[in-house]
Coordinates of C-alpha atoms (C1' of nucleotides) in Angstrom, one line a residue:
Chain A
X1 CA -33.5 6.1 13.6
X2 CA -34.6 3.4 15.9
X3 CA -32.7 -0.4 15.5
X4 CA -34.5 -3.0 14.6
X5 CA -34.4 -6.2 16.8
X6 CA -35.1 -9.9 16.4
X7 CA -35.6 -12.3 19.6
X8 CA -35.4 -15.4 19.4
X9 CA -36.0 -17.1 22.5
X10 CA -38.7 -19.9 23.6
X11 CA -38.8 -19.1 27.2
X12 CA -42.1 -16.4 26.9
X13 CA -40.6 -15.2 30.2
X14 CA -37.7 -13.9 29.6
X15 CA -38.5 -13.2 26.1
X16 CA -41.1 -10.5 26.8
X17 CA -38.9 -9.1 29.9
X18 CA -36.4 -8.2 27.3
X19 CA -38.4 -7.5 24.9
X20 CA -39.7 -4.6 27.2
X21 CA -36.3 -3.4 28.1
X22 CA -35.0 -3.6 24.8
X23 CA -38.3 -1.1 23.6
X24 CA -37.1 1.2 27.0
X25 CA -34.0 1.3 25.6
X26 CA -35.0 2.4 22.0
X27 CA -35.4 -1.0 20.1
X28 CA -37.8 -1.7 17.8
X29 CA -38.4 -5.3 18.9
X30 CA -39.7 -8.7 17.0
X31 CA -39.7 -11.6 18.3
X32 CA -40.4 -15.5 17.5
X33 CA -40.3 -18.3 19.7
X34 CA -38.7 -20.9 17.2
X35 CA -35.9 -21.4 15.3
X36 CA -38.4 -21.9 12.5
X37 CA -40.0 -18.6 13.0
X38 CA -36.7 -16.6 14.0
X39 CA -35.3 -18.0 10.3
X40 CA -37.8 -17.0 8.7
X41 CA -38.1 -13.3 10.0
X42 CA -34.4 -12.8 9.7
X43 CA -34.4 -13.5 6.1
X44 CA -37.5 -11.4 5.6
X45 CA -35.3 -8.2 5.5
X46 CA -36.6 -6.3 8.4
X47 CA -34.6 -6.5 11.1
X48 CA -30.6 -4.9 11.8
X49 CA -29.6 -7.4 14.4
X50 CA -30.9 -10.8 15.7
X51 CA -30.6 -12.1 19.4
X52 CA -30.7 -15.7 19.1
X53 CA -30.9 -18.8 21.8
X54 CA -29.3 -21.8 21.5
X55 CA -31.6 -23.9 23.0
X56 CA -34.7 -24.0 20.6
X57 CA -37.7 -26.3 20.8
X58 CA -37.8 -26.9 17.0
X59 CA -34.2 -26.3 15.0
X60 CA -30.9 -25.7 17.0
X61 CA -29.9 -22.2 17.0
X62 CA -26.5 -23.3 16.0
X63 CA -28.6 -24.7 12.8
X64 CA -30.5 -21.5 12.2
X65 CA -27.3 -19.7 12.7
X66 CA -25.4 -21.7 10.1
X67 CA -28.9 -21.0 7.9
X68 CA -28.5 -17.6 8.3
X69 CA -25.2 -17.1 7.2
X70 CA -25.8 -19.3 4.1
X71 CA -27.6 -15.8 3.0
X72 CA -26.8 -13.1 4.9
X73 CA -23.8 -11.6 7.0
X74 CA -26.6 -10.5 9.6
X75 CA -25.4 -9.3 12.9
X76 CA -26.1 -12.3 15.4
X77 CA -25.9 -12.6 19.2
X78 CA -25.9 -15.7 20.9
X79 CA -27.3 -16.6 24.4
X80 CA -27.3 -19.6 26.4
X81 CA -27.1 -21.3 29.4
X82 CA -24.1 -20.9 30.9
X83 CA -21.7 -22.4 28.8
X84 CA -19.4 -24.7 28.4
X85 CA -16.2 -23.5 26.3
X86 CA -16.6 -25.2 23.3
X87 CA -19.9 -24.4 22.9
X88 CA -19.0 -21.2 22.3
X89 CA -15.9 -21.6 20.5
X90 CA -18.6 -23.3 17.9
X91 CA -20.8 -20.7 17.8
X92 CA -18.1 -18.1 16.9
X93 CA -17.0 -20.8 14.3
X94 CA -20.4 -20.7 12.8
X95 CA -20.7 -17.2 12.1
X96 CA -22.1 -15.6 15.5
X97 CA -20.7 -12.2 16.1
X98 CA -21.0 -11.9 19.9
X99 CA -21.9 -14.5 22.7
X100 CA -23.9 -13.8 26.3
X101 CA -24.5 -16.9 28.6
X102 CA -27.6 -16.7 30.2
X103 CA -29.0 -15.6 33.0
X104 CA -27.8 -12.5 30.9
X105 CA -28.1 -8.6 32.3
X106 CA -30.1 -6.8 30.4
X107 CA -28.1 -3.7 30.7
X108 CA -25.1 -5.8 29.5
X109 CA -27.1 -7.6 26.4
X110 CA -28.0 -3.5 25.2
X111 CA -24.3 -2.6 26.0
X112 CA -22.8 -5.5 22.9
X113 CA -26.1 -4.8 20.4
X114 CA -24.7 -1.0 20.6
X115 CA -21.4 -1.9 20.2
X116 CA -22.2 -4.6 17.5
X117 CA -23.9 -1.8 15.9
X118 CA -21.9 0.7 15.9
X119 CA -18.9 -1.4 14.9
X120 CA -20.8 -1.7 11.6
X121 CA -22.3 1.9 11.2
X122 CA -18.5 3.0 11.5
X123 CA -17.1 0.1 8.7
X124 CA -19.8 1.2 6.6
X125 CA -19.0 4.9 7.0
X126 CA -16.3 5.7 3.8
X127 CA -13.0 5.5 4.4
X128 CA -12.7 8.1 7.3
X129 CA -9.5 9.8 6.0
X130 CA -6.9 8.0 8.3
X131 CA -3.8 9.9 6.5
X132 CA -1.1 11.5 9.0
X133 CA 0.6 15.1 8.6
X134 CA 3.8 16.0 9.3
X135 CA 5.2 19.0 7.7
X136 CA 5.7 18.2 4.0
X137 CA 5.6 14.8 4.6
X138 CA 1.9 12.9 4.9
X139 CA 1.2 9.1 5.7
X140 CA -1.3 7.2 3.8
X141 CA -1.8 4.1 5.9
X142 CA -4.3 2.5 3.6
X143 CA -1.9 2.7 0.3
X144 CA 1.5 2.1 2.6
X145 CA 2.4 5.2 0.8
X146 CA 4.3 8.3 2.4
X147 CA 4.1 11.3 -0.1
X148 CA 6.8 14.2 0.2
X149 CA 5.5 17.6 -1.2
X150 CA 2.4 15.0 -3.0
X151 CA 5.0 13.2 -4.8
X152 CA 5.2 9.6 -3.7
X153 CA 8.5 8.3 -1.5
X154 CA 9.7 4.6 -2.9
X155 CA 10.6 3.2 0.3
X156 CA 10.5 -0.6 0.8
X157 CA 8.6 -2.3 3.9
X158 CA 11.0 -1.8 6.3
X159 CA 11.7 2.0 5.5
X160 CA 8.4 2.5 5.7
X161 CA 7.5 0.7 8.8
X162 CA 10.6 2.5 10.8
X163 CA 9.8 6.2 8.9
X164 CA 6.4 5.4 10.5
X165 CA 7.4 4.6 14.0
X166 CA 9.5 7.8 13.8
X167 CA 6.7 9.9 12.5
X168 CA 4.3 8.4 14.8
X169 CA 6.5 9.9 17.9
X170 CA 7.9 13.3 15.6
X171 CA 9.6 15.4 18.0
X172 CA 10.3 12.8 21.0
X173 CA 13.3 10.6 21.0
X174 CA 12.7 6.9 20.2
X175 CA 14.8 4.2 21.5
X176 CA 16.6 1.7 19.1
X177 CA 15.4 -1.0 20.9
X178 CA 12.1 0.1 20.7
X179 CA 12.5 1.2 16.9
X180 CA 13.7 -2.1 16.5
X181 CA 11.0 -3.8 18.2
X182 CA 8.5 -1.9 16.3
X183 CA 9.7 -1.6 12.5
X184 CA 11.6 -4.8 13.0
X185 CA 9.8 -6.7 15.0
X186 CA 12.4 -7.8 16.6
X187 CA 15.1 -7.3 19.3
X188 CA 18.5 -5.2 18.9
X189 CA 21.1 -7.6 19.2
X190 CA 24.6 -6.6 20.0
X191 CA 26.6 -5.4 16.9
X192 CA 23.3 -5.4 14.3
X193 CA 23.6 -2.9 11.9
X194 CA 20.8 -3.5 10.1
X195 CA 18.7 -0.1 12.0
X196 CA 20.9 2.1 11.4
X197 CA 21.3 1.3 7.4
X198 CA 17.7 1.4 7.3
X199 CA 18.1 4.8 8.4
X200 CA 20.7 5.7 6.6
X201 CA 18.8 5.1 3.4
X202 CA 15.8 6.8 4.5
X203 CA 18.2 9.6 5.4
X204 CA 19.0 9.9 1.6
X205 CA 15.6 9.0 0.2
X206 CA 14.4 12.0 2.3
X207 CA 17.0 14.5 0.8
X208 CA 20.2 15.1 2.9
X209 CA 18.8 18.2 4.6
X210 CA 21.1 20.3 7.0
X211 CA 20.0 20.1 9.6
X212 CA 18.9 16.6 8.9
X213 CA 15.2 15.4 9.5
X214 CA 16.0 12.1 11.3
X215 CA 18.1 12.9 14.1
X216 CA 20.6 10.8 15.8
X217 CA 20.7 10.9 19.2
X218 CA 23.9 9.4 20.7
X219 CA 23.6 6.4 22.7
X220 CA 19.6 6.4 22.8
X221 CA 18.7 6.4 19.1
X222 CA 16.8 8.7 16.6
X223 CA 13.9 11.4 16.7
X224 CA 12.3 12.7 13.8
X225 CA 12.4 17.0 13.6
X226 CA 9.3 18.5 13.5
X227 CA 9.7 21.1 10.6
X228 CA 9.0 24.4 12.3
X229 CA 5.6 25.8 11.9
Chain B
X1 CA 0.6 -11.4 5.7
X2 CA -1.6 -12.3 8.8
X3 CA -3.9 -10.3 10.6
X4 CA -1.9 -7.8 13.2
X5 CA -2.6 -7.9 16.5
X6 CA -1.6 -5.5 19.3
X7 CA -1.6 -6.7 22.8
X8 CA -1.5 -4.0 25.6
X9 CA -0.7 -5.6 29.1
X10 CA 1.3 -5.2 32.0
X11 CA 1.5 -8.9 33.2
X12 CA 5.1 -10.3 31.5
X13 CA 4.1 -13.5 31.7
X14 CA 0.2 -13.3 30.4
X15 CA 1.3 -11.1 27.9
X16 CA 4.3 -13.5 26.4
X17 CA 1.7 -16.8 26.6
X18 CA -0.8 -15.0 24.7
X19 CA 1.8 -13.4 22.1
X20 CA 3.0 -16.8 22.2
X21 CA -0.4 -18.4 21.4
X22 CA -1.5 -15.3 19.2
X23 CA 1.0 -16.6 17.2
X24 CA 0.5 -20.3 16.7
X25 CA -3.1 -19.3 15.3
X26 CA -1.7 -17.1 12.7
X27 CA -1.6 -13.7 14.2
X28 CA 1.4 -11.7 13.6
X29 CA 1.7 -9.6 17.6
X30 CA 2.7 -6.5 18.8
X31 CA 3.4 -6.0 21.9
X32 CA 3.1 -2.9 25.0
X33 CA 3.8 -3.2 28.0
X34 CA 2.3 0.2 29.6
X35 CA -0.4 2.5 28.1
X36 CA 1.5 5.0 26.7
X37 CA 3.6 2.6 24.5
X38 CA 0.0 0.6 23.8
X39 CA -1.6 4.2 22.3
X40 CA 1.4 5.3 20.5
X41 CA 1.8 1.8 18.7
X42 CA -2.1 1.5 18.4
X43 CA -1.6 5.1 16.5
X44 CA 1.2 4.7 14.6
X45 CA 1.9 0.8 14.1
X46 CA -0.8 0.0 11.9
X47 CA -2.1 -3.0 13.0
X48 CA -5.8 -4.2 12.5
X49 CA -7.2 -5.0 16.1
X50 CA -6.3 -4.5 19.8
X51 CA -6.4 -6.4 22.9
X52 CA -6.4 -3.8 25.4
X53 CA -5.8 -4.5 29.6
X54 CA -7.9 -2.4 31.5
X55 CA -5.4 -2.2 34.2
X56 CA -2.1 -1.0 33.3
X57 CA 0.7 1.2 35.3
X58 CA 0.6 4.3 33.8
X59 CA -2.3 5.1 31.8
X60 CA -5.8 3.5 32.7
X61 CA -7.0 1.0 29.7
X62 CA -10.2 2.8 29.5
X63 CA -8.3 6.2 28.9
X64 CA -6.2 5.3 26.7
X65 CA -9.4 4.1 24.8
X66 CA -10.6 7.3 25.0
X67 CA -7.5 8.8 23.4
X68 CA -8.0 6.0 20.4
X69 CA -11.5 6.9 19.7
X70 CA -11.0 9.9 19.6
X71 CA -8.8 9.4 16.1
X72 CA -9.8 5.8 15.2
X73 CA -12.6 3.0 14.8
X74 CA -9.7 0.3 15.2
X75 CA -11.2 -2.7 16.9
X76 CA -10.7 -3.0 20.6
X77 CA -11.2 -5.6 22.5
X78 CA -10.5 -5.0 26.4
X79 CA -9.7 -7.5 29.0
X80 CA -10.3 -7.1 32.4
X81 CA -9.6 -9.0 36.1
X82 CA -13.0 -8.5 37.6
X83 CA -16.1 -8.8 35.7
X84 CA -17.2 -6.0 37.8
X85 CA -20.6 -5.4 35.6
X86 CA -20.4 -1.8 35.6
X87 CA -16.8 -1.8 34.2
X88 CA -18.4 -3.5 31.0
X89 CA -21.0 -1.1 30.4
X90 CA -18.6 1.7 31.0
X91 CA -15.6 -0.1 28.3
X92 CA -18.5 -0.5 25.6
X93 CA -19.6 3.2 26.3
X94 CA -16.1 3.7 25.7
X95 CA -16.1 2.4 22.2
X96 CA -15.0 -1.0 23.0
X97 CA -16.1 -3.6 20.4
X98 CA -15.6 -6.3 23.1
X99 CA -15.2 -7.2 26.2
X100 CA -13.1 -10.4 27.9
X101 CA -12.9 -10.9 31.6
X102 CA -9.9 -12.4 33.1
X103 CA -8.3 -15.3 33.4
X104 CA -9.6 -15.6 30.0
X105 CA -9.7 -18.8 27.5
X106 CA -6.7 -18.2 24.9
X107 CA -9.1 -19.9 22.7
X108 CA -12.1 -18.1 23.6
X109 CA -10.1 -14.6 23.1
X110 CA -9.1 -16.0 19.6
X111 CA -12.6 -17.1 18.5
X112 CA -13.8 -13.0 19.5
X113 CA -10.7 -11.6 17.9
X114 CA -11.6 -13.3 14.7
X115 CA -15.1 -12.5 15.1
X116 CA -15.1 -9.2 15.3
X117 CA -12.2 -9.6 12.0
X118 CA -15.0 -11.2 9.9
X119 CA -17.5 -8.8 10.9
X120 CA -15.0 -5.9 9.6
X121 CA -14.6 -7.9 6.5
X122 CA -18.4 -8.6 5.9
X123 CA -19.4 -5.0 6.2
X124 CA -16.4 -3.4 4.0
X125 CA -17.0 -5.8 1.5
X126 CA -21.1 -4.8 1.9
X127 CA -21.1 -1.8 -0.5
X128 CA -19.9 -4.1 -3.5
X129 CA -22.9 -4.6 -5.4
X130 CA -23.7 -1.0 -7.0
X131 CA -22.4 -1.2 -11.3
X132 CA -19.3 0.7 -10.9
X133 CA -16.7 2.6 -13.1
X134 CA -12.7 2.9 -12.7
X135 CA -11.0 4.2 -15.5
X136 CA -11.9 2.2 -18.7
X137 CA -13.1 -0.8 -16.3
X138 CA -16.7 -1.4 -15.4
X139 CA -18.0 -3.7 -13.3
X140 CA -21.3 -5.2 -13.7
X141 CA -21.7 -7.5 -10.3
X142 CA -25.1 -8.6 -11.6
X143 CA -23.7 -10.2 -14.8
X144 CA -20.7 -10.9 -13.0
X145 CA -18.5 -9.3 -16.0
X146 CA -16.4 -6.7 -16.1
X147 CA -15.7 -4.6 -19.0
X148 CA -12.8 -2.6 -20.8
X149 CA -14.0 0.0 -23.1
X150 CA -16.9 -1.3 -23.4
X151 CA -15.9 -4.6 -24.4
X152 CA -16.3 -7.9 -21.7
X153 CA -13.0 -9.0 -20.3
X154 CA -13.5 -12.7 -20.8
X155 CA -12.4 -13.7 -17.1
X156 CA -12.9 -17.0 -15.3
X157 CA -15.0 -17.0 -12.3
X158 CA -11.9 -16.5 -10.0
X159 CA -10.9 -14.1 -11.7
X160 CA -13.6 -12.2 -11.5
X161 CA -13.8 -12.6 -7.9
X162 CA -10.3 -11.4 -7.5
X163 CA -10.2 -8.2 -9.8
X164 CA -13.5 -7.1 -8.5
X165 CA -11.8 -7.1 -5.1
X166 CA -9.4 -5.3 -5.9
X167 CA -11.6 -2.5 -7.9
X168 CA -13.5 -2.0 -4.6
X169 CA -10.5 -1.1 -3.1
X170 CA -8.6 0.6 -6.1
X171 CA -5.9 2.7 -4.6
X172 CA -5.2 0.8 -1.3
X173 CA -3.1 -2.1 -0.8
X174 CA -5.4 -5.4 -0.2
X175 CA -3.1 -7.8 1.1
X176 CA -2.8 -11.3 0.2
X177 CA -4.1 -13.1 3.0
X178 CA -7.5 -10.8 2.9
X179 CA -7.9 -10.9 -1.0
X180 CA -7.5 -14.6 -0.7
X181 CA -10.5 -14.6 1.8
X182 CA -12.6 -12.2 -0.2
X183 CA -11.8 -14.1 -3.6
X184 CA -11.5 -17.1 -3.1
X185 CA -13.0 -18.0 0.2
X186 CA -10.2 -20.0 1.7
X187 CA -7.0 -19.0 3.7
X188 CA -3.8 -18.1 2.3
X189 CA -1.6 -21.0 3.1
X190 CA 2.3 -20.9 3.2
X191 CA 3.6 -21.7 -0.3
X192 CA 0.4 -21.4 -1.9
X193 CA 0.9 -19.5 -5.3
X194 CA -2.6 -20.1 -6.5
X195 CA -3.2 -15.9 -6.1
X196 CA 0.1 -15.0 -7.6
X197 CA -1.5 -17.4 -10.7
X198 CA -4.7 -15.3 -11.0
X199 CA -2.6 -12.2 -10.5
X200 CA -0.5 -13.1 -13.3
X201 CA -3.2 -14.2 -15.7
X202 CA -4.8 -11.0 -14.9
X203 CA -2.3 -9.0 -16.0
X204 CA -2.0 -10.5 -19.1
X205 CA -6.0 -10.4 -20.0
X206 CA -5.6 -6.4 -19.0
X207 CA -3.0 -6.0 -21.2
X208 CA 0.7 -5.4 -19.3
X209 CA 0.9 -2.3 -19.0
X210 CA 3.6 -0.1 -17.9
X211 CA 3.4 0.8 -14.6
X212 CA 1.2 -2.1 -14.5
X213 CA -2.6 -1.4 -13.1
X214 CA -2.2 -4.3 -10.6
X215 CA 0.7 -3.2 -8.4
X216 CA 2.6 -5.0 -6.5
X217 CA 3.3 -3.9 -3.0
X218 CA 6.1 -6.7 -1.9
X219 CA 5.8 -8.8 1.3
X220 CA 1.8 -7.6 1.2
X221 CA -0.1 -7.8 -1.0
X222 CA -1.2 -5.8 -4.6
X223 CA -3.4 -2.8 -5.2
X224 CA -5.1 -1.7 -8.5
X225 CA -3.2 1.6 -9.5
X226 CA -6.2 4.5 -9.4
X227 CA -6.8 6.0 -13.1
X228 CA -4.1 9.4 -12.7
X229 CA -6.0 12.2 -11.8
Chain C
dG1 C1' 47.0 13.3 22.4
dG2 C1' 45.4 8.3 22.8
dC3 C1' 41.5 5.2 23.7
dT4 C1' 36.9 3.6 23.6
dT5 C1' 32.4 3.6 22.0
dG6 C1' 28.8 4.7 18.8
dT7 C1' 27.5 6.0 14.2
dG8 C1' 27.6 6.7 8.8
dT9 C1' 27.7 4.3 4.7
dA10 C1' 29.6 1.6 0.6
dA11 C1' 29.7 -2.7 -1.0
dA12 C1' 29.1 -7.6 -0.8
dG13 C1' 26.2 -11.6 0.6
dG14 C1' 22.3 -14.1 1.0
dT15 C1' 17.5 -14.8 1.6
dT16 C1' 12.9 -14.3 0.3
dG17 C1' 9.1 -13.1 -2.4
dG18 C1' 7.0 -12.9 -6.6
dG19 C1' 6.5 -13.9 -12.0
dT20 C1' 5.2 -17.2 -14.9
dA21 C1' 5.6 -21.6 -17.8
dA22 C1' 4.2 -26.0 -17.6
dA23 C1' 2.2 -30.0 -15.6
dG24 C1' -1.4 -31.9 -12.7
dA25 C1' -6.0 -32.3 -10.9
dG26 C1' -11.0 -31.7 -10.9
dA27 C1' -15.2 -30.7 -12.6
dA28 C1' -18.4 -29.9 -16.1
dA29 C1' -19.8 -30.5 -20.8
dA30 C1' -20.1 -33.2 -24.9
Chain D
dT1 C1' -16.3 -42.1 -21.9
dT2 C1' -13.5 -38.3 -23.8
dT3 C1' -12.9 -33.5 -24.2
dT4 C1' -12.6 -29.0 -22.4
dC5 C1' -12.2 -25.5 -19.2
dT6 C1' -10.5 -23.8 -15.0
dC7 C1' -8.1 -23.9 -10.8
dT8 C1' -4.0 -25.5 -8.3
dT9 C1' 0.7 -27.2 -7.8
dT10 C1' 5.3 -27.5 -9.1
dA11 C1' 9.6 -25.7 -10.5
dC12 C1' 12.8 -22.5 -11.9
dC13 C1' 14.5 -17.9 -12.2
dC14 C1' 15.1 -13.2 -11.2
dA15 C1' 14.9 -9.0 -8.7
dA16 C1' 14.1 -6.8 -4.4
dC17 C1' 15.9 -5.8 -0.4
dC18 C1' 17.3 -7.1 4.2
dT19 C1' 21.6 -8.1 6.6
dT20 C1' 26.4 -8.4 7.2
dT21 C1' 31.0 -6.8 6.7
dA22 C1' 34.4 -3.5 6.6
dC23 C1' 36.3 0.7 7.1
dA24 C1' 36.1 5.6 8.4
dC25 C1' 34.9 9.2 11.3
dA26 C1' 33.1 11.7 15.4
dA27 C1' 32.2 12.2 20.2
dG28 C1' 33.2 11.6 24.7
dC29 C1' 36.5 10.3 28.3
dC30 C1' 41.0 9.9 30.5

DNA sequence: GGCTTGTGTAAAGGTTGGGTAAAGAGAAAA
DNA sequence: TTTTCTCTTTACCCAACCTTTACACAAGCC
């Protein structure tokens, strides 16, 4: 399935010079010349992606841009003249997805459609099943959930956040500090406690196996057992 | 309650001013130091996008890409010292979504990072316009109503907005700061209770059940509790 | 054995986040 | 204009839960 294109660039230069790579590259290309005739294009429903420069003869791209986005949540690319920083900063602010100064490559403007494009084939896709295994125990990111034999664990934030970081690196040893750092988000202070209670609850919400899941390692800190398979 | 970033760079001090400034615009930050650390917090952590160096001590940026994409669409955005041309192609070949060479704009990285966020927000919120059933709800986007049994819910516009939401995600947690976005098109400001309001109200119109359908998921957000099955 | 250091955990303390009633503010309708 | 409807803000309260404290034990070292 080819990807539909719409440039919108005065310069009839540079316009048909990417127009003809963009084809060699497996592009179905339309172009305008205006902001007027870019506008009304994009609305008509045709096109996946739009390629627009700033500098227009009629409207301002920015102004089409802003147009756009009245209706649509469109893909858009930006190009320009080498640009000064705020310039761009606006047209991220007004709703542009990606932003190439001009004299662009080619190769590089084909390079951000795919990835644009692909960024919104794979957040269309259904939720790709992002769930985690680990023995009996399975993480559901999405809900902030992690089930024990199916049946749902009632861990608050934190539990989950450092059960996570443990799960994350089952069977390899994970620092405190780190452990702190990562479920706490902040740094192990001298005499804080607060780690280890956390684990010490999960310990008990997790059944008090012998051996026990969450092991302590003396001095370094805690590794989660991978149940033998 | 903000949008998580995790930023993957060797460079102490780069990586603290960032963090730093990451910060003041409302990211919550993670931070890695080497590649190994970067992947296993990418994979485990969640967090919602990445700022990944290309150049780190242990494992090469674009490897450690590799390894992502391999198990995740998260959003990537690389940074790199040289805008060796080539090196781009290559990252977006990779899967990368974007691409910032170095000594790069803390403004400018901002603007892509929240760029790239609104695109993902545009395109999961795309598939919301089908009629659709959960449970004894239906939504009819058209009419703008939603139905119980059969019978309109007699909602206020917000309302709407913010149960519909939450229907399009039933099951997973939609946390506050993105079903403030979605609903009511503005960002969730500290000691704003406006949301907890409509939540409330809610509740009450759907009758308060026990467990209630809108959950609660503390220090997060809420989820609509998917019809048993 | 003593001594030191690290860990387990119960219980108390204190902070924060969230529920919701009620008042306020705006906008639309009458 | 007044009335009405809806959204937002304020205020108070409670419950969740993170952190601290305190004490006990276990491991390693001499």
């Amino acid at each position: 399935m080819q990807n539909r294109v719409l440039l919108v660039e005065d310069d009839d230069e540079l316009r048909q010079l990417l127009s003809r790579y963009l084809a060699t590259q497996g592009f179905s290309v339309r172009e305008a010349a205006n902001g007027r005739d870019g506008l009304s294009l994009a609305l008509g429903q045709d096109c996946d992606i739009v390629v627009l420069d700033i500098m227009l003869p009629d409207i301002n791209g920015l102004d089409v841009l802003r147009e756009l986005r009245g209706k649509t949540h469109l893909p858009v690319i930006l190009l320009t003249a080498r640009g000064d920083e705020t310039d761009r900063i606006v047209g991220f602010e007004v709703g542009a997805d990606d932003y190439i100064p001009k004299p662009c490559n080619p190769r590089e403007l084909v390079a951000r459609l795919q990835a644009l494009l692909r960024r919104i084939a794979w957040d269309q896709q259904a939720d790709v099943d992002a769930s985690r295994v680990y023995g009996d125990l399975r993480v559901e990111p999405d809900q902030r959930r992690i089930y024990q034999h199916g049946k749902p664990l009632e861990l608050t934030a934190t539990e989950y956040e450092v059960l996570q970081v443990l799960l994350a690196h089952a069977g390899s040893v994970v620092r405190k500090t780190d452990l702190m750092q990562w479920a706490l988000g902040r740094r192990l202070e001298a005499y804080d406690r607060t780690l280890d209670m956390h684990i010490s609850n999960l310990r008990k919400k997790l059944g008090n196996d012998d051996p026990p899941r969450i092991e302590t390692v003396r001095g370094l800190g805690y590794s989660y057992r991978v149940p033998t398979q």
